[in-house]
Structures are given as structure tokens and as C-alpha cells.
Amino acid sequence: MKKILVLEDEPNIRSFVVINLRRNGYEPIEAACGSEALNQLEKNPDICLALLDVMLPDIDGFEVCRRIRASGSKIGIIMLTARGQEIDKVTGLMTGADDYVTKPFSPAELTARVDALVRRIGGSDSPDKPSYEICSGPFLLNTRNRTLEKDCKRLKLTQIEYLLMKLFMENPGRAMSREDILKAVWGDDFKGELKTVDVNIRRLRIKIETDPTEPEFLTTVWGFGYKWGY
Ligand code: CA
């Protein structure tokens, strides 16, 4: 999960931003003042992007931005400016920020800017990883030629097993009901029983798990369904 530094002294705005980032799959790291932000950056060298408020109780956001750049860091930086602070845009550009969001902003606006900048800077996903490959732990799924590798070794899957793997690997950590799995893999018109899901998962586990009786990747969510637990 990509770490994003959130520097904002107003608790309400900070938690609003934090909640929205989390909802969009990011891991927010909070800071309420400039010095705390610089400490967090030192402690978390894998932070890929920083949201910096301008008006802060200690050093201002521009100074934080300037110090980040002075340290040689290439992380993405988005300044959170107040409405009417047009002059800030110029100052921000000079201190090395990549983008601006003017308060008040909507969750959609913020995440669109964050997503765009994360894409631009490449983030922690290797930028040369093609979009038709899904990687999870030792597994590599190629959605173009519909193949699966584990530790660089090709596993032979049926088309149903391939579709199951695709569904799980596209939804890591999400508990999926057997009904949802049935619908996603077999389609709306399929009139078979839920047991079909269990039977195919059992077969798939034999191929992908080291010990199919103690599944490590495709885990059971008791009384509900299954989860890609890696
Ligand atoms: Ca502020």
C-alpha cells in the first residue's frame, strides 16, 4: 500500500483527508505540524507522496516543501492552499511542489489529483510492469495470455480456475461470498449450486497452495465465502 504523508494542523480536515485516502487504498501518515512531517518522512522513507497544508503553527508548508526538495527527495508533493491564496501557487512552484488543491475540496477532487500524481511518479509499482500482469506474492497472472505462474513456474489451470484466480488477485484481502464468486466466474445465467464454487476452489488449492489443507493464499471465510489472503 502506498504511503501518503498528510500534513495538516486542523484535525477535522486532516481526518477527512485521511479517511478518503484510506478508502482509496492508500496508507496515510499523519502530521499536525511541519517538524512532525519532516520526522515522519525520515522515519518512513517509502512515503511516495506528501499533501502539505500551507498555514501551520510552526514552519509553513512551503518551507517543508523546500526542505524535502533540499534533501534530494523526489516524492510527489501536493500543496493544500486556501481559496484566494493565488500567490501561493507561484511560491509553491518555486519551492518544488508538483500540484495544488484549493480548499475546500471534495473527496473526489483530492483522490483524482493524488491518483494522477502517483501514476506520474510511478509510485511503488514498477512503472515498466505491464498493465496486463497482476502480481501477488509468488504469483504472476498474465491476463493477456491467461496464464498463471508461481515462483516463475507455469501452473496449468482450467478456464474456470483462471477466472477464479483473476477474481481473487484483483480483489486482494476482500472477503467474497460464494454467491458473488458464482456470479462473477460462472455468470448471471448459471443455475448451478453454490457447491460448484467449493469444488473448484478445492481443486484450485491443490494447484496453488503448498499444503491445500492449510491454505495460505486462498483462505476460507467461515460461513461466508473465500478471500485472497496474501
Ligand atoms: Ca492550516
PDB file of C-alpha atoms and ligand atoms in Angstrom:
ATOM      1  CA  MET A   1       0.000   0.000   0.000  1.00  0.00           C
ATOM      2  CA  LYS A   2       1.380   3.390  -0.931  1.00  0.00           C
ATOM      3  CA  LYS A   3       2.149   5.703   1.969  1.00  0.00           C
ATOM      4  CA  ILE A   4       1.000   9.285   1.793  1.00  0.00           C
ATOM      5  CA  LEU A   5       2.050  11.960   4.251  1.00  0.00           C
ATOM      6  CA  VAL A   6      -0.796  14.216   5.341  1.00  0.00           C
ATOM      7  CA  LEU A   7       0.461  17.464   6.876  1.00  0.00           C
ATOM      8  CA  GLU A   8      -2.486  19.473   8.157  1.00  0.00           C
ATOM      9  CA  ASP A   9      -2.888  21.190  11.505  1.00  0.00           C
ATOM     10  CA  GLU A  10      -6.688  21.305  11.524  1.00  0.00           C
ATOM     11  CA  PRO A  11      -7.835  17.939  12.939  1.00  0.00           C
ATOM     12  CA  ASN A  12     -11.149  17.959  11.039  1.00  0.00           C
ATOM     13  CA  ILE A  13      -9.584  18.499   7.644  1.00  0.00           C
ATOM     14  CA  ARG A  14      -6.810  16.046   8.445  1.00  0.00           C
ATOM     15  CA  SER A  15      -9.188  13.233   9.385  1.00  0.00           C
ATOM     16  CA  PHE A  16     -11.362  13.987   6.326  1.00  0.00           C
ATOM     17  CA  VAL A  17      -8.307  13.609   4.096  1.00  0.00           C
ATOM     18  CA  VAL A  18      -7.060  10.533   5.969  1.00  0.00           C
ATOM     19  CA  ILE A  19     -10.422   8.744   5.696  1.00  0.00           C
ATOM     20  CA  ASN A  20     -10.624   9.430   1.977  1.00  0.00           C
ATOM     21  CA  LEU A  21      -7.103   8.263   1.274  1.00  0.00           C
ATOM     22  CA  ARG A  22      -7.710   5.071   3.230  1.00  0.00           C
ATOM     23  CA  ARG A  23     -10.946   4.463   1.358  1.00  0.00           C
ATOM     24  CA  ASN A  24      -8.957   4.689  -1.873  1.00  0.00           C
ATOM     25  CA  GLY A  25      -6.356   2.160  -0.864  1.00  0.00           C
ATOM     26  CA  TYR A  26      -3.601   4.420   0.417  1.00  0.00           C
ATOM     27  CA  GLU A  27      -1.859   4.332   3.781  1.00  0.00           C
ATOM     28  CA  PRO A  28      -1.947   7.838   5.269  1.00  0.00           C
ATOM     29  CA  ILE A  29       0.775   9.012   7.673  1.00  0.00           C
ATOM     30  CA  GLU A  30      -0.420  11.976   9.737  1.00  0.00           C
ATOM     31  CA  ALA A  31       1.447  15.064  10.840  1.00  0.00           C
ATOM     32  CA  ALA A  32      -0.010  18.106  12.619  1.00  0.00           C
ATOM     33  CA  CYS A  33       2.957  20.441  12.188  1.00  0.00           C
ATOM     34  CA  GLY A  34       5.939  20.949   9.911  1.00  0.00           C
ATOM     35  CA  SER A  35       8.577  19.419  12.154  1.00  0.00           C
ATOM     36  CA  GLU A  36       6.424  16.336  12.736  1.00  0.00           C
ATOM     37  CA  ALA A  37       6.077  15.978   8.947  1.00  0.00           C
ATOM     38  CA  LEU A  38       9.846  16.073   8.457  1.00  0.00           C
ATOM     39  CA  ASN A  39      10.262  13.485  11.244  1.00  0.00           C
ATOM     40  CA  GLN A  40       7.702  11.189   9.633  1.00  0.00           C
ATOM     41  CA  LEU A  41       9.455  11.475   6.278  1.00  0.00           C
ATOM     42  CA  GLU A  42      12.701  10.440   7.896  1.00  0.00           C
ATOM     43  CA  LYS A  43      11.019   7.512   9.668  1.00  0.00           C
ATOM     44  CA  ASN A  44       9.140   6.408   6.520  1.00  0.00           C
ATOM     45  CA  PRO A  45      11.488   6.649   3.559  1.00  0.00           C
ATOM     46  CA  ASP A  46       8.896   4.779   1.462  1.00  0.00           C
ATOM     47  CA  ILE A  47       6.389   7.644   1.533  1.00  0.00           C
ATOM     48  CA  CYS A  48       5.651   8.296  -2.125  1.00  0.00           C
ATOM     49  CA  LEU A  49       3.619  11.462  -1.897  1.00  0.00           C
ATOM     50  CA  ALA A  50       3.024  14.331   0.554  1.00  0.00           C
ATOM     51  CA  LEU A  51      -0.003  16.565   0.997  1.00  0.00           C
ATOM     52  CA  LEU A  52       1.202  19.793   2.595  1.00  0.00           C
ATOM     53  CA  ASP A  53      -1.019  22.418   4.147  1.00  0.00           C
ATOM     54  CA  VAL A  54       0.448  25.917   3.877  1.00  0.00           C
ATOM     55  CA  MET A  55      -0.615  27.694   7.076  1.00  0.00           C
ATOM     56  CA  LEU A  56       0.835  25.794  10.026  1.00  0.00           C
ATOM     57  CA  PRO A  57       1.717  26.602  13.642  1.00  0.00           C
ATOM     58  CA  ASP A  58       5.465  26.182  13.151  1.00  0.00           C
ATOM     59  CA  ILE A  59       7.290  26.248   9.811  1.00  0.00           C
ATOM     60  CA  ASP A  60       4.890  26.742   6.897  1.00  0.00           C
ATOM     61  CA  GLY A  61       4.112  24.207   4.165  1.00  0.00           C
ATOM     62  CA  PHE A  62       6.356  25.917   1.613  1.00  0.00           C
ATOM     63  CA  GLU A  63       9.318  25.657   3.931  1.00  0.00           C
ATOM     64  CA  VAL A  64       8.545  21.953   4.497  1.00  0.00           C
ATOM     65  CA  CYS A  65       8.371  21.514   0.722  1.00  0.00           C
ATOM     66  CA  ARG A  66      11.651  23.372   0.231  1.00  0.00           C
ATOM     67  CA  ARG A  67      13.390  21.211   2.864  1.00  0.00           C
ATOM     68  CA  ILE A  68      12.050  17.987   1.324  1.00  0.00           C
ATOM     69  CA  ARG A  69      13.472  19.001  -2.059  1.00  0.00           C
ATOM     70  CA  ALA A  70      16.716  20.227  -0.472  1.00  0.00           C
ATOM     71  CA  SER A  71      17.215  16.707   0.918  1.00  0.00           C
ATOM     72  CA  GLY A  72      17.161  15.388  -2.659  1.00  0.00           C
ATOM     73  CA  SER A  73      13.774  13.687  -2.294  1.00  0.00           C
ATOM     74  CA  LYS A  74      11.744  13.165  -5.470  1.00  0.00           C
ATOM     75  CA  ILE A  75       8.424  12.298  -3.795  1.00  0.00           C
ATOM     76  CA  GLY A  76       5.242  13.814  -5.183  1.00  0.00           C
ATOM     77  CA  ILE A  77       4.117  16.964  -3.394  1.00  0.00           C
ATOM     78  CA  ILE A  78       0.633  18.457  -3.466  1.00  0.00           C
ATOM     79  CA  MET A  79       0.063  21.743  -1.629  1.00  0.00           C
ATOM     80  CA  LEU A  80      -3.256  22.325   0.104  1.00  0.00           C
ATOM     81  CA  THR A  81      -3.919  26.012  -0.374  1.00  0.00           C
ATOM     82  CA  ALA A  82      -6.762  28.174   0.873  1.00  0.00           C
ATOM     83  CA  ARG A  83      -9.132  29.831  -1.554  1.00  0.00           C
ATOM     84  CA  GLY A  84      -7.734  33.154  -2.714  1.00  0.00           C
ATOM     85  CA  GLN A  85      -4.124  32.221  -1.998  1.00  0.00           C
ATOM     86  CA  GLU A  86      -3.251  32.604  -5.684  1.00  0.00           C
ATOM     87  CA  ILE A  87       0.154  33.925  -4.784  1.00  0.00           C
ATOM     88  CA  ASP A  88       0.835  30.580  -3.082  1.00  0.00           C
ATOM     89  CA  LYS A  89       0.774  28.804  -6.423  1.00  0.00           C
ATOM     90  CA  VAL A  90       3.760  30.793  -7.607  1.00  0.00           C
ATOM     91  CA  THR A  91       5.617  30.349  -4.331  1.00  0.00           C
ATOM     92  CA  GLY A  92       4.772  26.662  -4.336  1.00  0.00           C
ATOM     93  CA  LEU A  93       6.137  26.170  -7.829  1.00  0.00           C
ATOM     94  CA  MET A  94       9.361  27.813  -6.782  1.00  0.00           C
ATOM     95  CA  THR A  95       9.715  25.567  -3.743  1.00  0.00           C
ATOM     96  CA  GLY A  96       9.229  22.403  -5.809  1.00  0.00           C
ATOM     97  CA  ALA A  97       5.597  21.332  -5.378  1.00  0.00           C
ATOM     98  CA  ASP A  98       4.033  19.265  -8.174  1.00  0.00           C
ATOM     99  CA  ASP A  99       0.403  20.254  -7.811  1.00  0.00           C
ATOM    100  CA  TYR A 100      -2.165  22.188  -5.765  1.00  0.00           C
ATOM    101  CA  VAL A 101      -5.580  21.556  -4.385  1.00  0.00           C
ATOM    102  CA  THR A 102      -7.560  24.553  -3.216  1.00  0.00           C
ATOM    103  CA  LYS A 103      -9.633  24.280  -0.052  1.00  0.00           C
ATOM    104  CA  PRO A 104     -12.418  23.450   0.323  1.00  0.00           C
ATOM    105  CA  PHE A 105     -12.002  20.408  -1.900  1.00  0.00           C
ATOM    106  CA  SER A 106     -14.239  17.392  -2.478  1.00  0.00           C
ATOM    107  CA  PRO A 107     -13.032  13.828  -1.770  1.00  0.00           C
ATOM    108  CA  ALA A 108     -13.279  13.064  -5.495  1.00  0.00           C
ATOM    109  CA  GLU A 109     -11.144  16.049  -6.430  1.00  0.00           C
ATOM    110  CA  LEU A 110      -8.459  15.167  -3.904  1.00  0.00           C
ATOM    111  CA  THR A 111      -8.239  11.498  -4.854  1.00  0.00           C
ATOM    112  CA  ALA A 112      -8.181  12.357  -8.568  1.00  0.00           C
ATOM    113  CA  ARG A 113      -5.150  14.609  -8.011  1.00  0.00           C
ATOM    114  CA  VAL A 114      -3.447  12.066  -5.753  1.00  0.00           C
ATOM    115  CA  ASP A 115      -4.062   9.184  -8.193  1.00  0.00           C
ATOM    116  CA  ALA A 116      -2.787  11.253 -11.119  1.00  0.00           C
ATOM    117  CA  LEU A 117       0.412  12.245  -9.339  1.00  0.00           C
ATOM    118  CA  VAL A 118       1.033   8.723  -8.028  1.00  0.00           C
ATOM    119  CA  ARG A 119       0.702   7.470 -11.613  1.00  0.00           C
ATOM    120  CA  ARG A 120       3.022  10.175 -12.898  1.00  0.00           C
ATOM    121  CA  ILE A 121       5.773   9.482 -10.387  1.00  0.00           C
ATOM    122  CA  GLY A 122       5.355   5.729 -10.719  1.00  0.00           C
ATOM    123  CA  GLY A 123       4.753   5.047  -7.032  1.00  0.00           C
ATOM    124  CA  SER A 124       5.957   1.758  -5.606  1.00  0.00           C
ATOM    125  CA  ASP A 125       4.609  -0.303  -8.510  1.00  0.00           C
ATOM    126  CA  SER A 126       7.330  -0.661 -11.028  1.00  0.00           C
ATOM    127  CA  PRO A 127       6.412   1.692 -13.892  1.00  0.00           C
ATOM    128  CA  ASP A 128       7.504  -0.839 -16.502  1.00  0.00           C
ATOM    129  CA  LYS A 129       5.205  -3.562 -15.179  1.00  0.00           C
ATOM    130  CA  PRO A 130       2.655  -4.049 -17.971  1.00  0.00           C
ATOM    131  CA  SER A 131      -0.979  -3.489 -17.060  1.00  0.00           C
ATOM    132  CA  TYR A 132      -1.977  -6.991 -18.148  1.00  0.00           C
ATOM    133  CA  GLU A 133       0.089  -8.551 -15.391  1.00  0.00           C
ATOM    134  CA  ILE A 134      -1.232  -8.891 -11.840  1.00  0.00           C
ATOM    135  CA  CYS A 135       1.338  -9.661  -9.186  1.00  0.00           C
ATOM    136  CA  SER A 136       0.593 -11.018  -5.713  1.00  0.00           C
ATOM    137  CA  GLY A 137       3.180 -12.711  -3.527  1.00  0.00           C
ATOM    138  CA  PRO A 138       4.817 -15.506  -5.533  1.00  0.00           C
ATOM    139  CA  PHE A 139       2.057 -15.365  -8.169  1.00  0.00           C
ATOM    140  CA  LEU A 140       2.043 -13.625 -11.517  1.00  0.00           C
ATOM    141  CA  LEU A 141      -1.160 -13.647 -13.530  1.00  0.00           C
ATOM    142  CA  ASN A 142      -0.978 -12.672 -17.175  1.00  0.00           C
ATOM    143  CA  THR A 143      -4.432 -11.567 -18.339  1.00  0.00           C
ATOM    144  CA  ARG A 144      -3.330 -11.322 -21.966  1.00  0.00           C
ATOM    145  CA  ASN A 145      -2.391 -14.955 -22.466  1.00  0.00           C
ATOM    146  CA  ARG A 146      -4.441 -16.155 -19.457  1.00  0.00           C
ATOM    147  CA  THR A 147      -1.615 -17.878 -17.638  1.00  0.00           C
ATOM    148  CA  LEU A 148      -0.505 -18.127 -14.026  1.00  0.00           C
ATOM    149  CA  GLU A 149       2.998 -18.535 -12.685  1.00  0.00           C
ATOM    150  CA  LYS A 150       4.046 -19.330  -9.139  1.00  0.00           C
ATOM    151  CA  ASP A 151       7.703 -18.656  -8.346  1.00  0.00           C
ATOM    152  CA  CYS A 152       8.278 -18.271 -12.108  1.00  0.00           C
ATOM    153  CA  LYS A 153       6.831 -21.731 -12.828  1.00  0.00           C
ATOM    154  CA  ARG A 154       3.752 -22.023 -15.032  1.00  0.00           C
ATOM    155  CA  LEU A 155       0.712 -23.680 -13.389  1.00  0.00           C
ATOM    156  CA  LYS A 156      -1.804 -25.438 -15.632  1.00  0.00           C
ATOM    157  CA  LEU A 157      -5.269 -24.051 -14.972  1.00  0.00           C
ATOM    158  CA  THR A 158      -8.685 -24.703 -16.448  1.00  0.00           C
ATOM    159  CA  GLN A 159     -10.521 -21.601 -17.721  1.00  0.00           C
ATOM    160  CA  ILE A 160     -12.707 -21.607 -14.596  1.00  0.00           C
ATOM    161  CA  GLU A 161      -9.639 -21.795 -12.357  1.00  0.00           C
ATOM    162  CA  TYR A 162      -8.049 -18.960 -14.297  1.00  0.00           C
ATOM    163  CA  LEU A 163     -11.164 -16.811 -13.826  1.00  0.00           C
ATOM    164  CA  LEU A 164     -11.194 -17.605 -10.112  1.00  0.00           C
ATOM    165  CA  MET A 165      -7.540 -16.579  -9.779  1.00  0.00           C
ATOM    166  CA  LYS A 166      -8.193 -13.369 -11.688  1.00  0.00           C
ATOM    167  CA  LEU A 167     -11.149 -12.522  -9.464  1.00  0.00           C
ATOM    168  CA  PHE A 168      -9.170 -13.126  -6.272  1.00  0.00           C
ATOM    169  CA  MET A 169      -5.959 -11.447  -7.366  1.00  0.00           C
ATOM    170  CA  GLU A 170      -7.883  -8.367  -8.482  1.00  0.00           C
ATOM    171  CA  ASN A 171      -9.510  -8.191  -5.036  1.00  0.00           C
ATOM    172  CA  PRO A 172      -6.752  -8.892  -2.526  1.00  0.00           C
ATOM    173  CA  GLY A 173      -7.861  -9.056   1.099  1.00  0.00           C
ATOM    174  CA  ARG A 174     -11.546  -8.825   0.221  1.00  0.00           C
ATOM    175  CA  ALA A 175     -13.900 -11.460   1.624  1.00  0.00           C
ATOM    176  CA  MET A 176     -16.092 -12.630  -1.238  1.00  0.00           C
ATOM    177  CA  SER A 177     -19.321 -14.530  -0.783  1.00  0.00           C
ATOM    178  CA  ARG A 178     -19.863 -17.757  -2.681  1.00  0.00           C
ATOM    179  CA  GLU A 179     -22.833 -16.086  -4.403  1.00  0.00           C
ATOM    180  CA  ASP A 180     -20.612 -13.264  -5.668  1.00  0.00           C
ATOM    181  CA  ILE A 181     -17.945 -15.692  -6.805  1.00  0.00           C
ATOM    182  CA  LEU A 182     -20.507 -17.815  -8.635  1.00  0.00           C
ATOM    183  CA  LYS A 183     -21.913 -14.762 -10.388  1.00  0.00           C
ATOM    184  CA  ALA A 184     -18.516 -13.313 -11.301  1.00  0.00           C
ATOM    185  CA  VAL A 185     -16.990 -16.512 -12.650  1.00  0.00           C
ATOM    186  CA  TRP A 186     -19.908 -18.545 -13.996  1.00  0.00           C
ATOM    187  CA  GLY A 187     -22.140 -15.623 -14.973  1.00  0.00           C
ATOM    188  CA  ASP A 188     -25.653 -14.491 -14.085  1.00  0.00           C
ATOM    189  CA  ASP A 189     -27.356 -17.204 -16.094  1.00  0.00           C
ATOM    190  CA  PHE A 190     -25.622 -20.105 -14.422  1.00  0.00           C
ATOM    191  CA  LYS A 191     -28.170 -22.133 -12.478  1.00  0.00           C
ATOM    192  CA  GLY A 192     -25.740 -24.398 -10.633  1.00  0.00           C
ATOM    193  CA  GLU A 193     -25.327 -24.778  -6.902  1.00  0.00           C
ATOM    194  CA  LEU A 194     -23.036 -22.837  -4.590  1.00  0.00           C
ATOM    195  CA  LYS A 195     -21.215 -26.113  -4.039  1.00  0.00           C
ATOM    196  CA  THR A 196     -19.727 -25.655  -7.512  1.00  0.00           C
ATOM    197  CA  VAL A 197     -17.650 -22.847  -6.050  1.00  0.00           C
ATOM    198  CA  ASP A 198     -16.325 -25.036  -3.220  1.00  0.00           C
ATOM    199  CA  VAL A 199     -15.473 -27.900  -5.545  1.00  0.00           C
ATOM    200  CA  ASN A 200     -13.485 -25.668  -7.890  1.00  0.00           C
ATOM    201  CA  ILE A 201     -11.731 -23.846  -5.065  1.00  0.00           C
ATOM    202  CA  ARG A 202     -10.675 -27.187  -3.614  1.00  0.00           C
ATOM    203  CA  ARG A 203      -9.163 -28.165  -6.980  1.00  0.00           C
ATOM    204  CA  LEU A 204      -7.516 -24.789  -7.405  1.00  0.00           C
ATOM    205  CA  ARG A 205      -5.940 -25.030  -3.959  1.00  0.00           C
ATOM    206  CA  ILE A 206      -4.266 -28.295  -4.898  1.00  0.00           C
ATOM    207  CA  LYS A 207      -2.518 -26.421  -7.702  1.00  0.00           C
ATOM    208  CA  ILE A 208      -1.592 -23.193  -5.952  1.00  0.00           C
ATOM    209  CA  GLU A 209      -1.139 -23.986  -2.258  1.00  0.00           C
ATOM    210  CA  THR A 210       1.900 -25.658  -0.728  1.00  0.00           C
ATOM    211  CA  ASP A 211      -0.440 -27.517   1.638  1.00  0.00           C
ATOM    212  CA  PRO A 212      -4.041 -27.462   0.310  1.00  0.00           C
ATOM    213  CA  THR A 213      -5.390 -28.483   3.733  1.00  0.00           C
ATOM    214  CA  GLU A 214      -3.750 -25.407   5.302  1.00  0.00           C
ATOM    215  CA  PRO A 215      -4.330 -22.795   2.612  1.00  0.00           C
ATOM    216  CA  GLU A 216      -2.060 -19.813   2.878  1.00  0.00           C
ATOM    217  CA  PHE A 217      -3.290 -17.788  -0.107  1.00  0.00           C
ATOM    218  CA  LEU A 218      -6.876 -18.757  -0.853  1.00  0.00           C
ATOM    219  CA  THR A 219      -8.376 -18.767   2.610  1.00  0.00           C
ATOM    220  CA  THR A 220     -11.860 -19.650   3.821  1.00  0.00           C
ATOM    221  CA  VAL A 221     -14.103 -17.034   5.391  1.00  0.00           C
ATOM    222  CA  TRP A 222     -16.258 -19.290   7.538  1.00  0.00           C
ATOM    223  CA  GLY A 223     -19.971 -19.172   6.851  1.00  0.00           C
ATOM    224  CA  PHE A 224     -19.442 -16.686   4.021  1.00  0.00           C
ATOM    225  CA  GLY A 225     -17.013 -17.478   1.285  1.00  0.00           C
ATOM    226  CA  TYR A 226     -13.358 -17.034   0.399  1.00  0.00           C
ATOM    227  CA  LYS A 227     -10.614 -14.461   0.424  1.00  0.00           C
ATOM    228  CA  TRP A 228      -7.311 -13.925  -1.323  1.00  0.00           C
ATOM    229  CA  GLY A 229      -5.377 -13.566   1.889  1.00  0.00           C
ATOM    230  CA  TYR A 230      -1.933 -12.784   0.628  1.00  0.00           C
TER     231      TYR A 230
HETATM  232 CA    CA B   1      -3.669  25.183   8.401  1.00  0.00          CA
END
